[in-house]
mmCIF file of C-alpha atoms and ligand atoms in Angstrom:
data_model
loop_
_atom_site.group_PDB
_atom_site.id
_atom_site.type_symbol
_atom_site.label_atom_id
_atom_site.label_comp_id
_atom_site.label_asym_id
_atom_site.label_seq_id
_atom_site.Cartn_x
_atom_site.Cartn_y
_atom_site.Cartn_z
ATOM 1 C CA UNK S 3 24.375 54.139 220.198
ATOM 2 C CA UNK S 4 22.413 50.780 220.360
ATOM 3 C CA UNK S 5 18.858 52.836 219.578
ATOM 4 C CA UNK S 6 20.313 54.615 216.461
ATOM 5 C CA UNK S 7 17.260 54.235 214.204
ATOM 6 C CA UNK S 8 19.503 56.157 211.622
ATOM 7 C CA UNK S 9 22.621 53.185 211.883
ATOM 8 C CA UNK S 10 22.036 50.764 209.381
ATOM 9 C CA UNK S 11 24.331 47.614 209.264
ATOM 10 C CA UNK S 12 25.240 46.649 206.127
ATOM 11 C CA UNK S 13 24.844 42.607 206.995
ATOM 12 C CA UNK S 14 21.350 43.287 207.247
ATOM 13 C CA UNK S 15 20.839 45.378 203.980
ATOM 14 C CA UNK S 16 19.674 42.719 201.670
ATOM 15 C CA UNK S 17 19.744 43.803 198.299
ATOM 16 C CA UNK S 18 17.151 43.192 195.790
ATOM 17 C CA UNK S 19 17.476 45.794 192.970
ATOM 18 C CA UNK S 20 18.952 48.483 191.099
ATOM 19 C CA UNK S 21 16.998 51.757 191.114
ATOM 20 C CA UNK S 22 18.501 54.044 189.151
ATOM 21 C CA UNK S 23 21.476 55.808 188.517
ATOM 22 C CA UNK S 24 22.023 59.241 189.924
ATOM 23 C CA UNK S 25 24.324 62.232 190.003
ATOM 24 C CA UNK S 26 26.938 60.590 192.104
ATOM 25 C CA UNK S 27 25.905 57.171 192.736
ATOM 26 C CA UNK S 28 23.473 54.531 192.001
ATOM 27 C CA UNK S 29 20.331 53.807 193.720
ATOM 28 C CA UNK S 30 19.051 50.568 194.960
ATOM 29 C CA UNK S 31 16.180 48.788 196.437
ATOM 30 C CA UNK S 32 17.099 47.099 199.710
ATOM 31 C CA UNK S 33 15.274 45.265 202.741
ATOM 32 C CA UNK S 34 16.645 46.121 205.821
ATOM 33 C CA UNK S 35 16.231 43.223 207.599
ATOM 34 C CA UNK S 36 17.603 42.810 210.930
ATOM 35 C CA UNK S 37 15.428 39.700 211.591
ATOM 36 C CA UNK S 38 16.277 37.886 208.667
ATOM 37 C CA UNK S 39 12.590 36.869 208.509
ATOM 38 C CA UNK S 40 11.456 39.198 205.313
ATOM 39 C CA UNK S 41 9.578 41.094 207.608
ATOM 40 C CA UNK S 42 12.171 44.315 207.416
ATOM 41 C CA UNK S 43 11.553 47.228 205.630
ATOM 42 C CA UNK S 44 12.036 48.223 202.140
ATOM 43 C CA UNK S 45 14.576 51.170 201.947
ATOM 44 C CA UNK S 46 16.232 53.413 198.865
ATOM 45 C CA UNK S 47 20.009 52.617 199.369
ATOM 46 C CA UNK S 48 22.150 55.301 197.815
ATOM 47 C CA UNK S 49 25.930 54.076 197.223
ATOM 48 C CA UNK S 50 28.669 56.758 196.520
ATOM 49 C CA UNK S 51 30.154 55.874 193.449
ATOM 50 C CA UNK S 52 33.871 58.044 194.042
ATOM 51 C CA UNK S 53 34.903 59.122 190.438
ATOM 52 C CA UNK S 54 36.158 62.541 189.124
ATOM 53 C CA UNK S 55 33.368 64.566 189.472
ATOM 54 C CA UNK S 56 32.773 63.168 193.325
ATOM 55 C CA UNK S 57 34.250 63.018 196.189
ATOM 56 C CA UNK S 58 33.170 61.240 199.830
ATOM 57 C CA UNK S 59 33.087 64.880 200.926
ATOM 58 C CA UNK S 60 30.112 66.166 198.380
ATOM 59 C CA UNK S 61 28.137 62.826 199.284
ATOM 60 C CA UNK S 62 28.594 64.194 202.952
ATOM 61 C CA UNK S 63 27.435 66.912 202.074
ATOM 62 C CA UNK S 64 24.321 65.526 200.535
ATOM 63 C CA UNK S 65 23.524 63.180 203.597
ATOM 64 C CA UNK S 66 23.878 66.460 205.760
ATOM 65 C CA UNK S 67 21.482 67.946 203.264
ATOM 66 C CA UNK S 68 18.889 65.310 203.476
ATOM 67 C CA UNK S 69 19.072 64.772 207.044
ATOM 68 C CA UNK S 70 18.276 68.148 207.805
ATOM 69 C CA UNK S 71 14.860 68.252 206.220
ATOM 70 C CA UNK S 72 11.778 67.619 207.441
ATOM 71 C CA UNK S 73 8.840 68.236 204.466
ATOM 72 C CA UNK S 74 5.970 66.110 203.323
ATOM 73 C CA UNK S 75 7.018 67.117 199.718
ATOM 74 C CA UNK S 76 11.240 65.641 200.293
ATOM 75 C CA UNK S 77 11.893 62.340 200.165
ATOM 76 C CA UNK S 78 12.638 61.112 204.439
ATOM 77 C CA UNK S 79 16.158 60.561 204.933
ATOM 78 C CA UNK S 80 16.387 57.425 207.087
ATOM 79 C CA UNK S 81 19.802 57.051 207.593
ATOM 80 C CA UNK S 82 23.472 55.659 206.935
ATOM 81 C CA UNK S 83 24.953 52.285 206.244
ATOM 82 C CA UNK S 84 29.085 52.372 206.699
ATOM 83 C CA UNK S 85 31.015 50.010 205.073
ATOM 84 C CA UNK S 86 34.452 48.900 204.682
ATOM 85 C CA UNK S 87 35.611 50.100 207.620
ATOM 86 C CA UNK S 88 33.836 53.708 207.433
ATOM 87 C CA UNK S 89 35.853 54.440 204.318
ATOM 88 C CA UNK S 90 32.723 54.118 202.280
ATOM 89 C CA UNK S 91 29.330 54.657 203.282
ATOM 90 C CA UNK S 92 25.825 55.004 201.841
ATOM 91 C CA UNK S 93 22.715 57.110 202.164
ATOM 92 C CA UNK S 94 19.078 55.388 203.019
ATOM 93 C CA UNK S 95 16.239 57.272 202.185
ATOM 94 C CA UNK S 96 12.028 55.858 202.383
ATOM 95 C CA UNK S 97 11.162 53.524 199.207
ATOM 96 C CA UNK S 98 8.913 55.486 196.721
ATOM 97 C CA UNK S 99 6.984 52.479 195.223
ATOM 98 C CA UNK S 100 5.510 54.590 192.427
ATOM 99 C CA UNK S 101 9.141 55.775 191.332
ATOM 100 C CA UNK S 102 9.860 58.790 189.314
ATOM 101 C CA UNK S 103 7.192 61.671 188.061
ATOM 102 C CA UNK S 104 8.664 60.127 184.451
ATOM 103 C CA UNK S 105 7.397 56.818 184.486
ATOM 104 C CA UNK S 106 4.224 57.447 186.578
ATOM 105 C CA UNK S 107 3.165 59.928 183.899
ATOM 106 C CA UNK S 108 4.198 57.339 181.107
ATOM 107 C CA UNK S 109 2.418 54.245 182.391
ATOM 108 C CA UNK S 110 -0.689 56.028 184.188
ATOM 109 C CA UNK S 111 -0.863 59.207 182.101
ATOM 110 C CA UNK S 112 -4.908 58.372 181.733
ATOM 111 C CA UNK S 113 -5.998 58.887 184.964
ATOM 112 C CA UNK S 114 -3.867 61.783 185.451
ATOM 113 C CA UNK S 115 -5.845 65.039 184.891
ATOM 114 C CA UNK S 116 -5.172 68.697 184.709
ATOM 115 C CA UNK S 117 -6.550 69.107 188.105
ATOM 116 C CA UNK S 118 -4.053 65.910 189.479
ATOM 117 C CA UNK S 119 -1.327 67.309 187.983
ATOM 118 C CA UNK S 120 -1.796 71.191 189.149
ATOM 119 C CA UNK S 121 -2.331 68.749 193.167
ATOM 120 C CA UNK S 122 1.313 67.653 192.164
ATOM 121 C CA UNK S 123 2.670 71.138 190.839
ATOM 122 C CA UNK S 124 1.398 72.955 193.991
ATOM 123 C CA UNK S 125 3.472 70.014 196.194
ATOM 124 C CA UNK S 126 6.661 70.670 194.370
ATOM 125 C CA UNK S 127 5.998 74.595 194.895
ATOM 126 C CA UNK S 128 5.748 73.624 198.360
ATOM 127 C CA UNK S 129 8.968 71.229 198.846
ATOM 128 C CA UNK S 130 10.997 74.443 196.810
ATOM 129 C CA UNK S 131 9.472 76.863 199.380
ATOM 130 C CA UNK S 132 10.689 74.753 202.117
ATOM 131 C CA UNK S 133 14.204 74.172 200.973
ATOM 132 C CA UNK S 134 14.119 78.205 199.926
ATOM 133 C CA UNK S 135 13.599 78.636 204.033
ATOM 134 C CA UNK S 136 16.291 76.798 204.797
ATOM 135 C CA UNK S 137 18.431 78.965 201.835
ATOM 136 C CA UNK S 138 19.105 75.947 199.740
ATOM 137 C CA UNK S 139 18.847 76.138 195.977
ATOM 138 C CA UNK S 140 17.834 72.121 193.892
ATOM 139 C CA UNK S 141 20.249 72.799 191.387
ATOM 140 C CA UNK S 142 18.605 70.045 189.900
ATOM 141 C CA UNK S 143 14.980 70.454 190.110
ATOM 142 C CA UNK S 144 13.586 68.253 186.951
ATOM 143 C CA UNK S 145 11.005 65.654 186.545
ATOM 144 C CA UNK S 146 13.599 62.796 186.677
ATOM 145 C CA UNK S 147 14.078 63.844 190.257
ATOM 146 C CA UNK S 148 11.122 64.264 191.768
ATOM 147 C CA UNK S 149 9.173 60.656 193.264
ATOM 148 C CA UNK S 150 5.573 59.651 193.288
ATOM 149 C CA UNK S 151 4.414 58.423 196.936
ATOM 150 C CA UNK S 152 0.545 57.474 196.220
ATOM 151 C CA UNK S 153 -1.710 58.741 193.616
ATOM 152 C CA UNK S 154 -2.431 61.909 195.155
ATOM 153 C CA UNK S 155 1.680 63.040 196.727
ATOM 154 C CA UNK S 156 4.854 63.991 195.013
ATOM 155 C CA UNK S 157 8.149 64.305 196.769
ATOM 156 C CA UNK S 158 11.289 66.581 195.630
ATOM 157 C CA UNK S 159 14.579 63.890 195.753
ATOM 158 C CA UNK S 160 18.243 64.186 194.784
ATOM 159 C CA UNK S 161 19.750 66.533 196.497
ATOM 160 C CA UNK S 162 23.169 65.576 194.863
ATOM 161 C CA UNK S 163 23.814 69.260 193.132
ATOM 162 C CA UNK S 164 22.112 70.984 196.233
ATOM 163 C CA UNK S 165 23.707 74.041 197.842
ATOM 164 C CA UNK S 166 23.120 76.733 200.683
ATOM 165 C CA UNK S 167 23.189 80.220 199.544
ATOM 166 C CA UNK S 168 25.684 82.259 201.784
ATOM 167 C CA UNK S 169 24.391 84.061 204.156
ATOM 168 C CA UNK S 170 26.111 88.092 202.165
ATOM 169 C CA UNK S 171 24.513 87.052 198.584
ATOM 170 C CA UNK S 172 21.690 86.362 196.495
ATOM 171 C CA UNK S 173 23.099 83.615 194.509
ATOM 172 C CA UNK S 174 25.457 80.830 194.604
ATOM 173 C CA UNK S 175 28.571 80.453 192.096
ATOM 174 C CA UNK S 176 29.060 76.772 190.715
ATOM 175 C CA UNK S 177 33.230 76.750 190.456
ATOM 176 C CA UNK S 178 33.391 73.024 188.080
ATOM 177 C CA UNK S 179 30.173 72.767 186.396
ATOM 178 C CA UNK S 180 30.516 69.171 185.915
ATOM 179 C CA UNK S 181 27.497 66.701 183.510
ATOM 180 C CA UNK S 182 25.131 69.894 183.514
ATOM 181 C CA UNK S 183 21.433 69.905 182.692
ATOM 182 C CA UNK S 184 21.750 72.558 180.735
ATOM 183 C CA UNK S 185 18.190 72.310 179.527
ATOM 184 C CA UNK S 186 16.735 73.000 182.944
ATOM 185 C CA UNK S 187 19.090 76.029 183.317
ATOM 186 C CA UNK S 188 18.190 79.588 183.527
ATOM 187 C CA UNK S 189 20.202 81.406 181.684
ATOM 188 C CA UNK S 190 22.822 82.838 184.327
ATOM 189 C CA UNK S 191 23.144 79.576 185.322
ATOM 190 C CA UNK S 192 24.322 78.372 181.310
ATOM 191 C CA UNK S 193 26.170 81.586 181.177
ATOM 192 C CA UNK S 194 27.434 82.602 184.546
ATOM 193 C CA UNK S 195 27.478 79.187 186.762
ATOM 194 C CA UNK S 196 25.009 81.295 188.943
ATOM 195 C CA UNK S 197 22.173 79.725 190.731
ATOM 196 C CA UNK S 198 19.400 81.314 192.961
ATOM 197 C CA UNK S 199 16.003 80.810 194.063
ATOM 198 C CA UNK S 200 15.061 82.372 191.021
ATOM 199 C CA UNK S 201 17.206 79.765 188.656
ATOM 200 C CA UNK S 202 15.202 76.623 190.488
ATOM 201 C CA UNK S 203 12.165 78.872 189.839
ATOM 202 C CA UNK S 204 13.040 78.609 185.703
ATOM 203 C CA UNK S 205 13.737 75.001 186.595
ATOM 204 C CA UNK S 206 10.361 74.727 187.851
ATOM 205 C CA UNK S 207 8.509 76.224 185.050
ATOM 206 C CA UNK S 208 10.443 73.530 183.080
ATOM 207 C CA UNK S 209 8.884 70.660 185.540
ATOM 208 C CA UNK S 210 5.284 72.376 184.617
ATOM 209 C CA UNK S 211 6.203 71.211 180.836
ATOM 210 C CA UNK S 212 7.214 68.264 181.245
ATOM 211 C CA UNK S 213 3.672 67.708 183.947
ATOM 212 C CA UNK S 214 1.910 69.213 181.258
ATOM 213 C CA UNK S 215 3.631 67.294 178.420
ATOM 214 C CA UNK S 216 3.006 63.652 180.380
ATOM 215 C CA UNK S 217 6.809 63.799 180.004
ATOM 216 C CA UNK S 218 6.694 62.721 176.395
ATOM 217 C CA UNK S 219 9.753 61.238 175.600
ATOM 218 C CA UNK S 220 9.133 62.983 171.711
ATOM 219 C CA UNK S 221 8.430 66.453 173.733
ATOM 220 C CA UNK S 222 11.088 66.756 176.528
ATOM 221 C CA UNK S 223 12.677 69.755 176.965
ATOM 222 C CA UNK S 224 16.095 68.727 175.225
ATOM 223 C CA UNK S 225 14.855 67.281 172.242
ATOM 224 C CA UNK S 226 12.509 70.530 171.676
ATOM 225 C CA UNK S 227 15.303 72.615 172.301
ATOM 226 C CA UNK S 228 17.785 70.633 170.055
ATOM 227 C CA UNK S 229 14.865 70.685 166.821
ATOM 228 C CA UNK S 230 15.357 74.665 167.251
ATOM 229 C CA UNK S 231 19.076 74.645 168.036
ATOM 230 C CA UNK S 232 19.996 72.321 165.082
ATOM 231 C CA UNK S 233 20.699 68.630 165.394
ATOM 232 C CA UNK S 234 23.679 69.026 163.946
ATOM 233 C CA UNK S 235 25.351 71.615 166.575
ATOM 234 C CA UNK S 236 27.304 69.345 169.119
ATOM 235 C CA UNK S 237 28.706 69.245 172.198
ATOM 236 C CA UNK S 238 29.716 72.665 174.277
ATOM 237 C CA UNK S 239 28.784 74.498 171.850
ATOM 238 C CA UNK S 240 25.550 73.330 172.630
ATOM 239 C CA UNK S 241 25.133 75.756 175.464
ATOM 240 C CA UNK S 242 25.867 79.250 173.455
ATOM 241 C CA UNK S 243 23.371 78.422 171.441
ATOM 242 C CA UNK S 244 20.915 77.515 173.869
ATOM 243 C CA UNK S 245 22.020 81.060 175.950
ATOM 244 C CA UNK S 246 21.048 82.765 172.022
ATOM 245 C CA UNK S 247 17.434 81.299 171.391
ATOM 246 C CA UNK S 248 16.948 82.416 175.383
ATOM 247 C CA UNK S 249 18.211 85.441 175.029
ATOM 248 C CA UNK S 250 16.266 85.738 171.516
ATOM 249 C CA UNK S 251 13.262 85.453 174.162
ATOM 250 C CA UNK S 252 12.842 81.865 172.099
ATOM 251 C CA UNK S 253 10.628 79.166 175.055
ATOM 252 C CA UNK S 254 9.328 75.982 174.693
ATOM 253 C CA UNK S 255 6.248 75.748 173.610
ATOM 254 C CA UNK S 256 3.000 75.149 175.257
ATOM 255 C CA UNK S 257 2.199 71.693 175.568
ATOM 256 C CA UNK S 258 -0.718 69.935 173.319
ATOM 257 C CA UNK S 259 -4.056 70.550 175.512
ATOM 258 C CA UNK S 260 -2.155 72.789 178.143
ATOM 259 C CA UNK S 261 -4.227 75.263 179.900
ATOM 260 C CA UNK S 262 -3.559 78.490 178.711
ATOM 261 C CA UNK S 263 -2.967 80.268 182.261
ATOM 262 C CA UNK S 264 -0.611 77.234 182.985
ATOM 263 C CA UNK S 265 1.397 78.217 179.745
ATOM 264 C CA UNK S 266 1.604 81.304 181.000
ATOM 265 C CA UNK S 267 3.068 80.656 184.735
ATOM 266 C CA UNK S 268 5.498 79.184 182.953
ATOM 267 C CA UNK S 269 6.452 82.022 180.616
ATOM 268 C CA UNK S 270 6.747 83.859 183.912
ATOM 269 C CA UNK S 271 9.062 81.309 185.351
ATOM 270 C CA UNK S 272 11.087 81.876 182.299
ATOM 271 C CA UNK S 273 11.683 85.588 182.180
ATOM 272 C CA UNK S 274 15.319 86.456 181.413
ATOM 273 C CA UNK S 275 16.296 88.603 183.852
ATOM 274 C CA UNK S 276 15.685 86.362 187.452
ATOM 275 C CA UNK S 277 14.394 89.745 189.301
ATOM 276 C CA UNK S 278 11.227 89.429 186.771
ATOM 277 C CA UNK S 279 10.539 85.824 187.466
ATOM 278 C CA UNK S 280 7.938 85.130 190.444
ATOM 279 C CA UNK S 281 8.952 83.578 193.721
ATOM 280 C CA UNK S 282 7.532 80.121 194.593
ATOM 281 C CA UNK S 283 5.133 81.459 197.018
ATOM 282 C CA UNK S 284 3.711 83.549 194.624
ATOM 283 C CA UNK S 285 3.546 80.518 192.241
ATOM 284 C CA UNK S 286 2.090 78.855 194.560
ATOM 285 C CA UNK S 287 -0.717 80.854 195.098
ATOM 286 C CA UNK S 288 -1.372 81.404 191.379
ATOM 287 C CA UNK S 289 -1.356 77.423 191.139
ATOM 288 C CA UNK S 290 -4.531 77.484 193.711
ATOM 289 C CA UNK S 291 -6.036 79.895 191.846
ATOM 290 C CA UNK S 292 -6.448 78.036 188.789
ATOM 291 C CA UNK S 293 -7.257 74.501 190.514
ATOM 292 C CA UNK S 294 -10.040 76.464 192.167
ATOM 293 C CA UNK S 295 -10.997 77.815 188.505
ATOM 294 C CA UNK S 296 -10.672 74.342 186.799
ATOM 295 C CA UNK S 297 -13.432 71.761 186.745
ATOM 296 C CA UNK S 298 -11.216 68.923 186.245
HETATM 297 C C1 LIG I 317 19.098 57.526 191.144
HETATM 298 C C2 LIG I 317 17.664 57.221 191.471
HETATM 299 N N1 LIG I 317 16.998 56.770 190.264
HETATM 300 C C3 LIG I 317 15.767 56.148 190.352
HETATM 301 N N2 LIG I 317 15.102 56.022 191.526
HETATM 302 C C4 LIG I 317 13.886 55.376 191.519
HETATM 303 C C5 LIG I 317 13.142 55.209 192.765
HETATM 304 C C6 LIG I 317 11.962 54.492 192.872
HETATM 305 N N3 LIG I 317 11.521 54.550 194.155
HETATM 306 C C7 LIG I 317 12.384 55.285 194.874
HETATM 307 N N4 LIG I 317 12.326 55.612 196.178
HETATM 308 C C8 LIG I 317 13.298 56.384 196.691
HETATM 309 C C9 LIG I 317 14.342 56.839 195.908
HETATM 310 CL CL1 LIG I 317 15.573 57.847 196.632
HETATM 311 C C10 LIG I 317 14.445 56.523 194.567
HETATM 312 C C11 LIG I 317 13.431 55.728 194.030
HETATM 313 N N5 LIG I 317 13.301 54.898 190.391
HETATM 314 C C12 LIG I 317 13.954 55.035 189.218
HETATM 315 C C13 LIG I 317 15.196 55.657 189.168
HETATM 316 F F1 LIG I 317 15.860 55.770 188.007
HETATM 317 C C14 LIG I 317 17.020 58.466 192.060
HETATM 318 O O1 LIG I 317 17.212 58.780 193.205
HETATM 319 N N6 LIG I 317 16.295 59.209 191.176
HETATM 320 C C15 LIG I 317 15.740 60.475 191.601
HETATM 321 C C16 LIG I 317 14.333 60.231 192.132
HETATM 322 F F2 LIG I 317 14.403 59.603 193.298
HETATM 323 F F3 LIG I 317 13.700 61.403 192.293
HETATM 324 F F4 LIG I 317 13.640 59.464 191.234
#
């Protein structure tokens, strides 16, 4: 349809830079620019790299995702660009300008305080609440992937691993665990391929230490877990011990100068069996609690 606002044509995608890479594709900074005056807007262009682990049908999947969701605290889906004769095509999403949590914390860690950073935990609470409404589990929920809007908003982004829970069970079964982050994983996830609302909800508690840690390159969760793991142990084996020290009731450790109720919502999130972990709600709630309680 002429008014499509979510058809993008691809000779008016100018592109100006590579974002990042992704899951399943790379991600790059575009002007759509129907005018050809520089007056279009800036959009995130993701492109479906096909390769072993993915398929046109799981980026489908992902644009369906995306499209579908309508939270302050997800990055907007804006639309789709076809290409090549609809054999290829690729998502656009809003431009973040800030880019990842990662690098915000990196380059503006000193005017980011406990109480900003509790503002920014209680929006990513919120964003995992929503998608938990719609039955979706992240899959994926780490720093890396959530974006910085302005100073004082976060938004959850790469939906790329995201599924829907069926409607007859609690928990979803991965079949190919492909490039896993293993070091976000609750353990039935490492040991089982299951994933719940209760395995993004360890995920989360590992976003809260990297927040907490100004994601610290020499403090992120896979080197710590690799200094108590051994350097030396390599490749899959890597997960059977990481499923040990877990099950050993070994955690990562609080972060310098983190607030000790903080430390401990995240101990929470990181209870072995799922049923004792809290729900994001209740996270949620405890998160106000101690913004109300700190000065800041
Ligand atoms: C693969 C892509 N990688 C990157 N993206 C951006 C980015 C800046 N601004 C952005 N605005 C909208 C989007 Cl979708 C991405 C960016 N910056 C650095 C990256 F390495 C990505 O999607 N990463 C997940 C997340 F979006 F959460 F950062």
């Amino acid at each position: 349809a002429q008014h499509d606002q979510t058809l993008f044509e691809e000779r008016h995608l100018r592109y100006i830079s590579l974002l990042g890479k992704g899951n399943f594709g790379s991600v790059e900074l575009c002007r759509y620019d129907p005018l050809g005056d520089h007056t279009g807007e800036l959009v995130a262009v993701k492109k479906l790299q096909p390769n072993k682990q993915s398929t046109l049908e799981d980026f489908k999947k992902e644009v369906n995702t995306l499209s579908v969701f309508h939270c302050d605290y997800i990055v907007k889906y804006r639309g789709v660009c076809y290409s090549a004769g609809r054999l290829s095509m690729s998502l656009v999403m809003e431009y973040l300008p800030y880019g990842s949590l990662i690098g915000y914390l990196d380059s503006y860690r000193h005017n980011v305080n406990t109480r900003r950073m509790l503002l920014f935990a209680s929006q990513i609470c919120k964003g995992m609440e929503y998608l938990q409404s719609l039955r979706y589990v992240h899959r994926d929920l780490a720093a890396r992937n959530i974006l910085v809007a302005s100073d004082t908003l976060v938004k959850i982004a790469d939906f790329g691993l995201t599924k829907i829970i069926p409607f007859d069970k609690e928990y979803y079964r991965v079949t190919q665990p492909g490039e896993s982050p293993i070091f976000w994983y609750a353990p039935e996830s490492i040991g089982e391929s299951k994933f719940s609302h209760k395995s993004d909800v360890w995920s989360f508690g590992v976003v809260l230490h990297e927040l907490f840690s100004y994601c610290d390159m020499n403090s992120n969760p896979k080197r710590l877990y690799m200094q108590e793991i051994g350097h030396n142990v390599q490749g899959p084996s890597i997960s059977v011990h990481l499923a040990n020290i877990l099950k050993t009731d070994w955690r990562l450790p609080a972060p310098p100068n983190c607030p000790p109720k903080v430390y401990v919502m995240m101990k929470e999130c990181w209870g072995y069996d799922f049923e004792e972990r809290p729900c994001f709600s209740s996270l949620g709630n405890q998160i106000e609690t101690v913004m109300q309680d700190e000065r800041g």
